[in-house]
XYZ file of C-alpha atoms in Angstrom:
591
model
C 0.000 0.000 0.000
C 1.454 3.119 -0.741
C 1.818 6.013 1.740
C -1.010 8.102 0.354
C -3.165 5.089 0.677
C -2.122 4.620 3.967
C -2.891 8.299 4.305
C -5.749 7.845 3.283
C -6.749 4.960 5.111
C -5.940 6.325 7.949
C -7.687 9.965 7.314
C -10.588 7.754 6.806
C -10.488 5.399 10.031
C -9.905 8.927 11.980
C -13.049 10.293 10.471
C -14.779 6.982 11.238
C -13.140 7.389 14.706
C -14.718 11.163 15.058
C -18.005 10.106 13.595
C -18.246 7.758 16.042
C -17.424 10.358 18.851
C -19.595 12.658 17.706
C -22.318 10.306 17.947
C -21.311 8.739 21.412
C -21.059 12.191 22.508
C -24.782 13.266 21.255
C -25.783 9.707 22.804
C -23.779 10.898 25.646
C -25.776 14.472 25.327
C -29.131 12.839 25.813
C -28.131 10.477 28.560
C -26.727 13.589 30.520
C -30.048 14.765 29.638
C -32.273 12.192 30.436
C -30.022 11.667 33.587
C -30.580 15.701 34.516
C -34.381 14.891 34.289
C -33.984 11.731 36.200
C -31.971 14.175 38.796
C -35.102 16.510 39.123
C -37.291 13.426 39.435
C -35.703 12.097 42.156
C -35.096 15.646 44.037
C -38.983 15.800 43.519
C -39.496 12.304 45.147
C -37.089 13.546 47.925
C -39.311 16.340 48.997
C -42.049 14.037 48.959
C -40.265 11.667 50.852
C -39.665 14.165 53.180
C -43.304 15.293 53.211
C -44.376 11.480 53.994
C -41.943 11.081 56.750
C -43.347 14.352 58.407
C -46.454 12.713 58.017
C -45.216 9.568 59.083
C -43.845 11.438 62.344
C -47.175 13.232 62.919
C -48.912 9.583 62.575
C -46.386 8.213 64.541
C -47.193 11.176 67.651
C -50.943 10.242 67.111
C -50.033 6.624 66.898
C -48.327 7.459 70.690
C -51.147 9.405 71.999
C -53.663 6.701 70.939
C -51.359 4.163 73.243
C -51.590 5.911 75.587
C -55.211 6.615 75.688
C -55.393 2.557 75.356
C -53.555 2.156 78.325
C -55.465 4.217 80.106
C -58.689 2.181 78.804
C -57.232 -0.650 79.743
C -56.593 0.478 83.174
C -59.664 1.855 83.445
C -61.077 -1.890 81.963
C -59.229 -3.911 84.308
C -60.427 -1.636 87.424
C -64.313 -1.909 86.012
C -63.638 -5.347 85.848
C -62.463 -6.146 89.555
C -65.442 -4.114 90.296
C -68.148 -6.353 88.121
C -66.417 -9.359 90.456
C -66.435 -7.839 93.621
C -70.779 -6.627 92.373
C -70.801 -10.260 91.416
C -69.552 -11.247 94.824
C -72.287 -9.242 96.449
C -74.868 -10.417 94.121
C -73.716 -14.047 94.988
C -74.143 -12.973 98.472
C -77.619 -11.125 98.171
C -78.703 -14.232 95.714
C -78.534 -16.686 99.090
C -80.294 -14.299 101.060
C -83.123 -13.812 98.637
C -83.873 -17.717 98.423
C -83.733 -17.134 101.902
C -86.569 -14.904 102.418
C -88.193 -16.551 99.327
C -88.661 -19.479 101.364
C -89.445 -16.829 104.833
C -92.551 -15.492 102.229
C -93.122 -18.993 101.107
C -94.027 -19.806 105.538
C -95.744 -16.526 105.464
C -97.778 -16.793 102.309
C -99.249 -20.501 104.203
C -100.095 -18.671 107.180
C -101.620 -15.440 105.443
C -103.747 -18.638 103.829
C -104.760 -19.528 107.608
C -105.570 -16.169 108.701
C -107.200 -15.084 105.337
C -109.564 -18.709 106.229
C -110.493 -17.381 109.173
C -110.806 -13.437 108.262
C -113.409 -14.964 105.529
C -115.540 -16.163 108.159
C -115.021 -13.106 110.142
C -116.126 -11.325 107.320
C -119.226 -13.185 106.535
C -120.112 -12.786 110.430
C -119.928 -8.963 110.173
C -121.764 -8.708 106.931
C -124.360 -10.763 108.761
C -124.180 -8.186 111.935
C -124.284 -4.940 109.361
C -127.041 -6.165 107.617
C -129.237 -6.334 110.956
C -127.686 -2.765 112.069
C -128.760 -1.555 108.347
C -132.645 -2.853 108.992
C -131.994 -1.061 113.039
C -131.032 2.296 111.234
C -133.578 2.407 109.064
C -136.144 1.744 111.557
C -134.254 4.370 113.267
C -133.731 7.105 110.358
C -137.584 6.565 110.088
C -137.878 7.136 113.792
C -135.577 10.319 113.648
C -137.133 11.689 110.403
C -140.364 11.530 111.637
C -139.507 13.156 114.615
C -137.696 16.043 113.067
C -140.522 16.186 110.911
C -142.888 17.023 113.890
C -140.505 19.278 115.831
C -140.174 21.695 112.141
C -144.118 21.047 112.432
C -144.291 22.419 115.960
C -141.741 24.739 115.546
C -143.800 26.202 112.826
C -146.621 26.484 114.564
C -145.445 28.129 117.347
C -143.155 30.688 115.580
C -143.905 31.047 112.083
C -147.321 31.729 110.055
C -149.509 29.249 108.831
C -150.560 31.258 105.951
C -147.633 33.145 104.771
C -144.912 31.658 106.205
C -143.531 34.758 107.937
C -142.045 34.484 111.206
C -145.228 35.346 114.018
C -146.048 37.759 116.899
C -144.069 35.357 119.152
C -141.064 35.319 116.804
C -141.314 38.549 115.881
C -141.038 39.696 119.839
C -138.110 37.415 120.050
C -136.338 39.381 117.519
C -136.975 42.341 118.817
C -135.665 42.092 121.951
C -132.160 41.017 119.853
C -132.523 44.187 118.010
C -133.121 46.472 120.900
C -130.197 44.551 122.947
C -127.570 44.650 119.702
C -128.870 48.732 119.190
C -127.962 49.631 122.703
C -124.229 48.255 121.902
C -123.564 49.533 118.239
C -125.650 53.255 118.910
C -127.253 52.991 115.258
C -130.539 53.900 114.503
C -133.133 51.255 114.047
C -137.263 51.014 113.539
C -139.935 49.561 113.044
C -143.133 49.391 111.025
C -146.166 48.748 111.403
C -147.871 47.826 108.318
C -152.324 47.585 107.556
C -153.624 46.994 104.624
C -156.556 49.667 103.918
C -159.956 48.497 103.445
C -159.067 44.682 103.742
C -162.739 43.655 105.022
C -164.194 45.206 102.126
C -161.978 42.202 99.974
C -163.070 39.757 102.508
C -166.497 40.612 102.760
C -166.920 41.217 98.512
C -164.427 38.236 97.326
C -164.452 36.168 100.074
C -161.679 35.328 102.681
C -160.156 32.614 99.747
C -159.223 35.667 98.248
C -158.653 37.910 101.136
C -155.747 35.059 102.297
C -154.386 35.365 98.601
C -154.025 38.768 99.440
C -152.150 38.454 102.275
C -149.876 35.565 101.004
C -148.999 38.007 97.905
C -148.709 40.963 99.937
C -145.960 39.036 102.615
C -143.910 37.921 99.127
C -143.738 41.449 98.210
C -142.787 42.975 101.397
C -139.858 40.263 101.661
C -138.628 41.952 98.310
C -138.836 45.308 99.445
C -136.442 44.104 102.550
C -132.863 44.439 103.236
C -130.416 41.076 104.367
C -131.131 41.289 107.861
C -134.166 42.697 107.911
C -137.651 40.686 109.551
C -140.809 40.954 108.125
C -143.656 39.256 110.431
C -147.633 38.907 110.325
C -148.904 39.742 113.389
C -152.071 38.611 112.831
C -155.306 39.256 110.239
C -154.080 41.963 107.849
C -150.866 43.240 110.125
C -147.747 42.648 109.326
C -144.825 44.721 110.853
C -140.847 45.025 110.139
C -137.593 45.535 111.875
C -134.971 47.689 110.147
C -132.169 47.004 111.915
C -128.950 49.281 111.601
C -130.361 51.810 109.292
C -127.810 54.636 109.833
C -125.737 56.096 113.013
C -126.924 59.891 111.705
C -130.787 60.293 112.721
C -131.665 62.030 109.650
C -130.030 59.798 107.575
C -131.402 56.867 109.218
C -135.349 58.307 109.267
C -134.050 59.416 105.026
C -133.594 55.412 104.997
C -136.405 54.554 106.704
C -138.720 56.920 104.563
C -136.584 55.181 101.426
C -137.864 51.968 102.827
C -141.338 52.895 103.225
C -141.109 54.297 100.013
C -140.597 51.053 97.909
C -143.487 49.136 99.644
C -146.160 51.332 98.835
C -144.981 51.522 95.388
C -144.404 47.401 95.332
C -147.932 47.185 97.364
C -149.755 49.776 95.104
C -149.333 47.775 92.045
C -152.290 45.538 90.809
C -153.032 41.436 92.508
C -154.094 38.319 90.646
C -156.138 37.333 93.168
C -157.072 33.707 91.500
C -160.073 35.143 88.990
C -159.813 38.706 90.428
C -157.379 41.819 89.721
C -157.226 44.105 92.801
C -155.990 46.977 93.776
C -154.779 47.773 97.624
C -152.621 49.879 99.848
C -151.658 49.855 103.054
C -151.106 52.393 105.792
C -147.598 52.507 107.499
C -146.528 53.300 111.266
C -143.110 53.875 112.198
C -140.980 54.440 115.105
C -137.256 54.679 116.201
C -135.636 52.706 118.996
C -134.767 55.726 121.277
C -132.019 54.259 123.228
C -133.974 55.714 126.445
C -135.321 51.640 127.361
C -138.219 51.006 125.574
C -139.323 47.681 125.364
C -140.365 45.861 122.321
C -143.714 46.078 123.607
C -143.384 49.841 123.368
C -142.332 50.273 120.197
C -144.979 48.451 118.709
C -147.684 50.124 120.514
C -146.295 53.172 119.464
C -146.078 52.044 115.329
C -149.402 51.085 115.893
C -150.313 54.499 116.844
C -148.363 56.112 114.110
C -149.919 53.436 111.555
C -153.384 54.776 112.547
C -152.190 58.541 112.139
C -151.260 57.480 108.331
C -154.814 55.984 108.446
C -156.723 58.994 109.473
C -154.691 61.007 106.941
C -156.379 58.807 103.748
C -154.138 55.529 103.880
C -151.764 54.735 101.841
C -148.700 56.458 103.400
C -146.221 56.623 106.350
C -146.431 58.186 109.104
C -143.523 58.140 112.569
C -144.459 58.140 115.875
C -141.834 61.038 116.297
C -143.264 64.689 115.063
C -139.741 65.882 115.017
C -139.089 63.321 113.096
C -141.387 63.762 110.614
C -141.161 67.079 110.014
C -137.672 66.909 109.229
C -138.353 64.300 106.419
C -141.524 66.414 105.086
C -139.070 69.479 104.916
C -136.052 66.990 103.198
C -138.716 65.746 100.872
C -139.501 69.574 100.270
C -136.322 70.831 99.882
C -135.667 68.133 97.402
C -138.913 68.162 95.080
C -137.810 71.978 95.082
C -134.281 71.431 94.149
C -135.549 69.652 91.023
C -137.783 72.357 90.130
C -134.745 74.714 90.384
C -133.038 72.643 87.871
C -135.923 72.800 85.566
C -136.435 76.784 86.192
C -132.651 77.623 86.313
C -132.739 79.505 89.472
C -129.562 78.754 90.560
C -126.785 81.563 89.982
C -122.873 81.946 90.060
C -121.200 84.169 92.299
C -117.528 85.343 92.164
C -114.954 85.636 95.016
C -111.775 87.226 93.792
C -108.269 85.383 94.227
C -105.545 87.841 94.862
C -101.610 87.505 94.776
C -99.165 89.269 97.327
C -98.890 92.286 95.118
C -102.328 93.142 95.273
C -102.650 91.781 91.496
C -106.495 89.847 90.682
C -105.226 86.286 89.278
C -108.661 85.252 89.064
C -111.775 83.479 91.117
C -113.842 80.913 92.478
C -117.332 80.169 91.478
C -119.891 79.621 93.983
C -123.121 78.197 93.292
C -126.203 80.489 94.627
C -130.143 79.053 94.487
C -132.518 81.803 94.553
C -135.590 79.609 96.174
C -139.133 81.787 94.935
C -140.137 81.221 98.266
C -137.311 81.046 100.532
C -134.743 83.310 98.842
C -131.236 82.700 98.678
C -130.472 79.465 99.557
C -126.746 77.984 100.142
C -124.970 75.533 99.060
C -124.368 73.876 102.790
C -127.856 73.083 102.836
C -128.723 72.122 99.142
C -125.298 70.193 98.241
C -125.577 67.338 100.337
C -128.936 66.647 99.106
C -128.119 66.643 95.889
C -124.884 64.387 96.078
C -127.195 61.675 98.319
C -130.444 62.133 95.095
C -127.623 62.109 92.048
C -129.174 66.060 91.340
C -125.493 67.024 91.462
C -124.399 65.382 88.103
C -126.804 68.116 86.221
C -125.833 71.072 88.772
C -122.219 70.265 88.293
C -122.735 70.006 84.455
C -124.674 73.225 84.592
C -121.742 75.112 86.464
C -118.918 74.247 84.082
C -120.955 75.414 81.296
C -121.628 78.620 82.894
C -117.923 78.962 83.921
C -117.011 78.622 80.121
C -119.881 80.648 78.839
C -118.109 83.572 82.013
C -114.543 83.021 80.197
C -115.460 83.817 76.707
C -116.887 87.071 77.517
C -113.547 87.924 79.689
C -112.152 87.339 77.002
C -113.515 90.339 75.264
C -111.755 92.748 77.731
C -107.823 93.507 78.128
C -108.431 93.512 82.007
C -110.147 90.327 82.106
C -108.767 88.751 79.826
C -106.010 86.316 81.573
C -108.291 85.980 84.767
C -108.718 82.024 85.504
C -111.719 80.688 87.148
C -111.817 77.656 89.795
C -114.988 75.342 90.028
C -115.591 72.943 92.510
C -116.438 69.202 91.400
C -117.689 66.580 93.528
C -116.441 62.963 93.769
C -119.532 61.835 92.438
C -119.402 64.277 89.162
C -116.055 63.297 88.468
C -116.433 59.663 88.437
C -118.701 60.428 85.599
C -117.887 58.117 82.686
C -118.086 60.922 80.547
C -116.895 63.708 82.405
C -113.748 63.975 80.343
C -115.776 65.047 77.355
C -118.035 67.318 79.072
C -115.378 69.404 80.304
C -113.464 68.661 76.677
C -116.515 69.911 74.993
C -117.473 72.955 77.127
C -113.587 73.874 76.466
C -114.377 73.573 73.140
C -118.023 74.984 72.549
C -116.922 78.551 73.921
C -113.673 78.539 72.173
C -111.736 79.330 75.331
C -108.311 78.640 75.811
C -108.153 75.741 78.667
C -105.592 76.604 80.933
C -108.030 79.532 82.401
C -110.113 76.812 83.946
C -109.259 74.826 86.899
C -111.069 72.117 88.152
C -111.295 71.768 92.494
C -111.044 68.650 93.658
C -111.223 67.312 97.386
C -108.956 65.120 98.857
C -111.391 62.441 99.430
C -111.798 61.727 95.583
C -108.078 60.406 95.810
C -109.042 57.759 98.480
C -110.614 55.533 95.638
C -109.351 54.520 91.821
C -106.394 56.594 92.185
C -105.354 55.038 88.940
C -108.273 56.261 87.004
C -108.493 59.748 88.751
C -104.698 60.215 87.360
C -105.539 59.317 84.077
C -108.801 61.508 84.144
C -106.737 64.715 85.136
C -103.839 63.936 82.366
C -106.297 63.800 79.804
C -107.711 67.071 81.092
C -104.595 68.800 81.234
C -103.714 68.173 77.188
C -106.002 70.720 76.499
C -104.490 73.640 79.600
C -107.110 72.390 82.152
C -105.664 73.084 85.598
C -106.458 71.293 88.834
C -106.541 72.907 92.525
C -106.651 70.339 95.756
C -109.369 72.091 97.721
C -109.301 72.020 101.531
C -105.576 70.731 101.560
C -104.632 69.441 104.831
C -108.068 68.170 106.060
C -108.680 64.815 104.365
C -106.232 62.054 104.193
C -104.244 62.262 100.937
C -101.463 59.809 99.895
C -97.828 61.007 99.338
C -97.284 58.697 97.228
C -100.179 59.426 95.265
C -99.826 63.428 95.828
C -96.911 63.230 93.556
C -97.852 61.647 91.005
C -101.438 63.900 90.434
C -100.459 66.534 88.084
C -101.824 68.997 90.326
C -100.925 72.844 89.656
C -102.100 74.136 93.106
C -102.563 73.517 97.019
C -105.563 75.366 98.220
C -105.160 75.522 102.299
C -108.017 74.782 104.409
C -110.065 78.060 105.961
C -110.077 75.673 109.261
C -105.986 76.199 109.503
C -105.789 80.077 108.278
C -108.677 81.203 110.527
C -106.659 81.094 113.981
C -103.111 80.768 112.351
C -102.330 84.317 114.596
C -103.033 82.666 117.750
C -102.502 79.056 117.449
C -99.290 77.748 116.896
C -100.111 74.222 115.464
C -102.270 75.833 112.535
C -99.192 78.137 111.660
C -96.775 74.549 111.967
C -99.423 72.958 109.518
C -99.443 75.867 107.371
C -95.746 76.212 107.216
C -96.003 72.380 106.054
C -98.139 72.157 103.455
C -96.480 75.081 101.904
C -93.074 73.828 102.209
C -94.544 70.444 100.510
C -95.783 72.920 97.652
C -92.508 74.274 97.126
C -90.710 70.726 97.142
C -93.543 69.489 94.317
C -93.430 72.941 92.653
C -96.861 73.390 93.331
C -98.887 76.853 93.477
C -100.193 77.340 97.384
C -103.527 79.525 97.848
C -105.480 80.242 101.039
C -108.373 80.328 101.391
C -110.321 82.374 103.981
C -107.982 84.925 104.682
C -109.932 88.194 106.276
C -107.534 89.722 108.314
C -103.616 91.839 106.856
C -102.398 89.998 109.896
C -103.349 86.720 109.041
C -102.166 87.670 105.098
C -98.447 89.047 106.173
C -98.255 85.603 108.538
C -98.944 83.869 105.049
C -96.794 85.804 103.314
C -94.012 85.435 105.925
C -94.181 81.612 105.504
C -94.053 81.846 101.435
C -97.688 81.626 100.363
C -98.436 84.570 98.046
C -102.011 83.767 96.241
C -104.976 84.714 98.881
C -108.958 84.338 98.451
C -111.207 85.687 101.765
C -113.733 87.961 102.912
C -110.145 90.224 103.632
C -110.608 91.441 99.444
C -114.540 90.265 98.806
C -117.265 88.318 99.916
C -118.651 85.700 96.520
C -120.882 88.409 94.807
C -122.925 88.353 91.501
C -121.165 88.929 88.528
C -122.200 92.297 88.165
C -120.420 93.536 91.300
C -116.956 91.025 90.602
C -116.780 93.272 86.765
C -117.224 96.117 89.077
C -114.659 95.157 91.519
C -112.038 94.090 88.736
C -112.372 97.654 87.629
C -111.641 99.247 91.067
C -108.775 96.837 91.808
C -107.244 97.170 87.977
C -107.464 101.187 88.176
C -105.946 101.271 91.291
């Protein structure tokens, strides 16, 4: 081979050679490749190695805690375990001694046997002995029965009436000397009545006495519902009956105003027409009464003396009352008077305002009371001390008190028309009786509204003894008065007995101080301590204090020295017509 075949050759082998490099080291490229990929792989399964033997660490910790906990359980199972041995111990124990008193019951059950044997017979013996007591007590029930049967029987006839049923003379007697004996211990007036029926023989001797006895059977059942509880209504005898009226009142007058109440309802109930079987009748009676006297009468007395005052109502025509006492009865006829007047004053409108002026410290008019007047056709001017309490007692006041608000309004307006006048207020009494109308709210509401006057110039006196009852509602009364200016003025402060607790929640706007505690408040020193008091309570509550019945400068400066400043009293005007109060505004406003 020549050299540049050998040259050749080997330029040729070394290309081989480099061709083969060059392809080991491309193969050698990708393995350093795949073996970088294989690197990342496994740092990749590292970390997740790592990640699973955290885990495995945390599992292993829980794995720990677990043991633990079992060992405890176990523990805790082996204990519960000596103690089911040491139960079943016991319960071995208490096993024996129940088959012992199994077989103790079993001895007592066969004796119980025995003794229930012979408690049978027992038994039957006693049913035997209770059937013969049975047919005993029923002989003896019949026995008793019959016995109590004629003792109500006799007791009847010897107390009560065979015809009517009312208790008898002898009763009735009985009774009264109870009365008289429980009258001398409580001092409260009691009476009694003796009651005829007018012109009975003529039914008797016309109808027949079956209808006369009708007559007296319906005529007992109506006086028993003219009657108080407590009360005794009796038949003397033929067509007399009488009653006791025990406890009627501790006043006299009220009691004989009861009394005449009383008498009242069984003419009326004994006026209206019988069914006498076929026959309608008509009949009255004629009533006697008289008043235990506390002075010893005896029951005998008192009914000799109704009979005597029965046949006084009989010789004036029948069919009225008539009390043994002439006092007595006049004072009822002049009541009865006074009252059938009273409504004819209401009809007539005789009754009148007058004005008493309310002054303050400066000699300024704040305003006035109205005071109702009656000018009586016959009697002239009549006051309100003796027609008030009459008219409370008949209801008369509800239209009177209406009457006086609407007249207080109607006064208002037409101060209205003058400068002078113009911010005067005006107080008006209302009674307890008046203000528990259900409507009262809206009558004063409307009045307010009807004269178009503005509602804080009226103001409302109330007494202390309409607080004593449904304080609640009183409160709510006055608060729905006052959303439209209405004022309220406790009259006679200091007299009654009024509430503190209460006192402070009324929305009162002024204390008006008893006459009774101003009129010797120069001289006596527990009027001028009570004084002092109730204003010093007025000032705490930031209330307005007036007093009333101030007629002296002394008894006005003492007043004024202990902080009240508002004054009504004789001291700047009597109550006068409304004439003379326009007149007297004028002298006090020029001045």
């Amino acid at each position: 081979m020549s050299k540049d075949a050998e040259y050749d050759s080997k330029i040729n082998d070394r290309k081989g050679y480099l061709s083969e490099l060059a392809i080991a080291n491309n193969k050698l490229a990708v393995a350093n490749s795949a073996l970088a990929i294989a690197n990342k792989k496994l740092t990749i399964a590292n970390k997740k190695l790592t990640i699973a033997n955290k885990k495995l660490t945390i599992a292993n910790k829980e794995l720990a805690i677990v043991n633990e906990e079992l060992a405890i359980a176990n523990k805790e199972l082996a204990f519960q375990n000596e103690e089911k041995d040491k139960r079943a111990a016991e319960l071995a124990i208490a096993n024996q001694e129940l088959t012992f008193q199994n077989k103790e019951k079993a001895k007592r059950a066969v004796e119980l046997a025995i003794a229930n044997k012979e408690l049978a017979f027992q038994s039957k013996e006693k049913a035997k002995r209770a059937a013969e007591l049975a047919i005993v007590n029923q002989d003896l029930t019949f026995q008793s029965k019959e016995k109590a049967k004629l003792a109500e029987e006799l007791n009847d006839l010897a107390f009560y009436d065979t015809l009517t049923g009312l208790p008898n003379r002898r009763l009735l007697i009985d009774r009264l000397h109870h009365a008289l004996a429980s009258n001398v211990r409580q001092g409260c007036e009691s009476a009694v009545m003796f009651i005829d029926l007018d012109h009975f023989k003529d039914i008797n001797d016309t109808l027949g006495h079956e209808v006369g006895d009708l007559l007296l059977i319906q005529t007992a059942q109506r006086l028993e519902s003219c009657l108080r509880k407590g009360d005794t209504v009796a038949r003397l005898g033929g067509d007399e009956f009488m009653l006791i009226l025990e406890n009627l009142d501790e006043n006299p007058i009220e009691a004989a105003t009861k009394a005449k109440a009383i008498a009242d309802k069984i003419l009326a109930e004994l006026n209206k027409p019988y069914q006498l079987d076929m026959h309608k009748c008509h009949s009255t009676v004629s009533i006697g009464a008289v008043f235990f006297d506390h002075q010893g009468n005896t029951a005998e007395d008192l009914i000799k003396q109704a009979d005597i005052a029965m046949y006084q109502a009989k010789q004036a025509g029948g069919n009225l009352i008539r009390f043994f006492n002439p006092k007595m009865q006049e004072s009822i006829n002049a009541r009865i008077t006074l009252e059938n007047e009273l409504r004819i004053a209401i009809e007539k409108s005789q009754f009148h305002l007058y004005y008493q002026i309310q002054m303050d410290s400066d000699n300024r008019v704040l305003g006035a009371e109205a005071l109702i007047r009656w000018t009586n056709p016959e009697h002239g001017l009549v006051l309100p001390a003796t027609f008030i309490p009459i008219a409370e007692e008949t209801g008369l006041i509800l239209s009177i008190g209406k009457w006086v608000i609407e007249t207080a309004c109607a006064q208002i307006k037409v101060w209205q028309k003058k400068s002078q006048t113009r911010d005067l207020t005006l107080a008006v009494n209302v009674s307890a009786k008046q203000f528990r109308q259900k409507d009262f709210v809206d009558q004063v509401q409307s009045a307010v509204q009807r004269h178009a006057i503005p509602g804080n110039l009226l103001k409302l006196e109330l007494t202390e003894s309409l607080l004593q009852y449904d304080t609640e509602v009183t409160i709510a009364m006055m608060k729905a008065l006052n959303k439209i200016g209405v004022q309220f003025s406790l009259d006679d402060f200091g007299t009654g007995y009024s509430s503190l607790q209460y006192l402070k929640r009324l929305p009162l706007d002024q204390f008006k101080i008893d006459q009774s505690f101003v009129r010797d408040i120069a001289t006596d020193n527990n009027d001028k301590a009570i004084v002092k008091a109730i204003i010093a309570m007025a000032q705490i509550l930031d209330i307005d204090v007036i007093a009333e019945g101030v007629e002296t400068e002394e008894q006005q400066q003492l007043l004024l020295g202990k902080g009240c400043t508002l004054y009504q009293g004789y001291l700047f005007s009597k109550p006068i017509p409304i004439d003379q109060f326009d007149a007297l505004i004028g002298r006090f406003t020029d001045s």
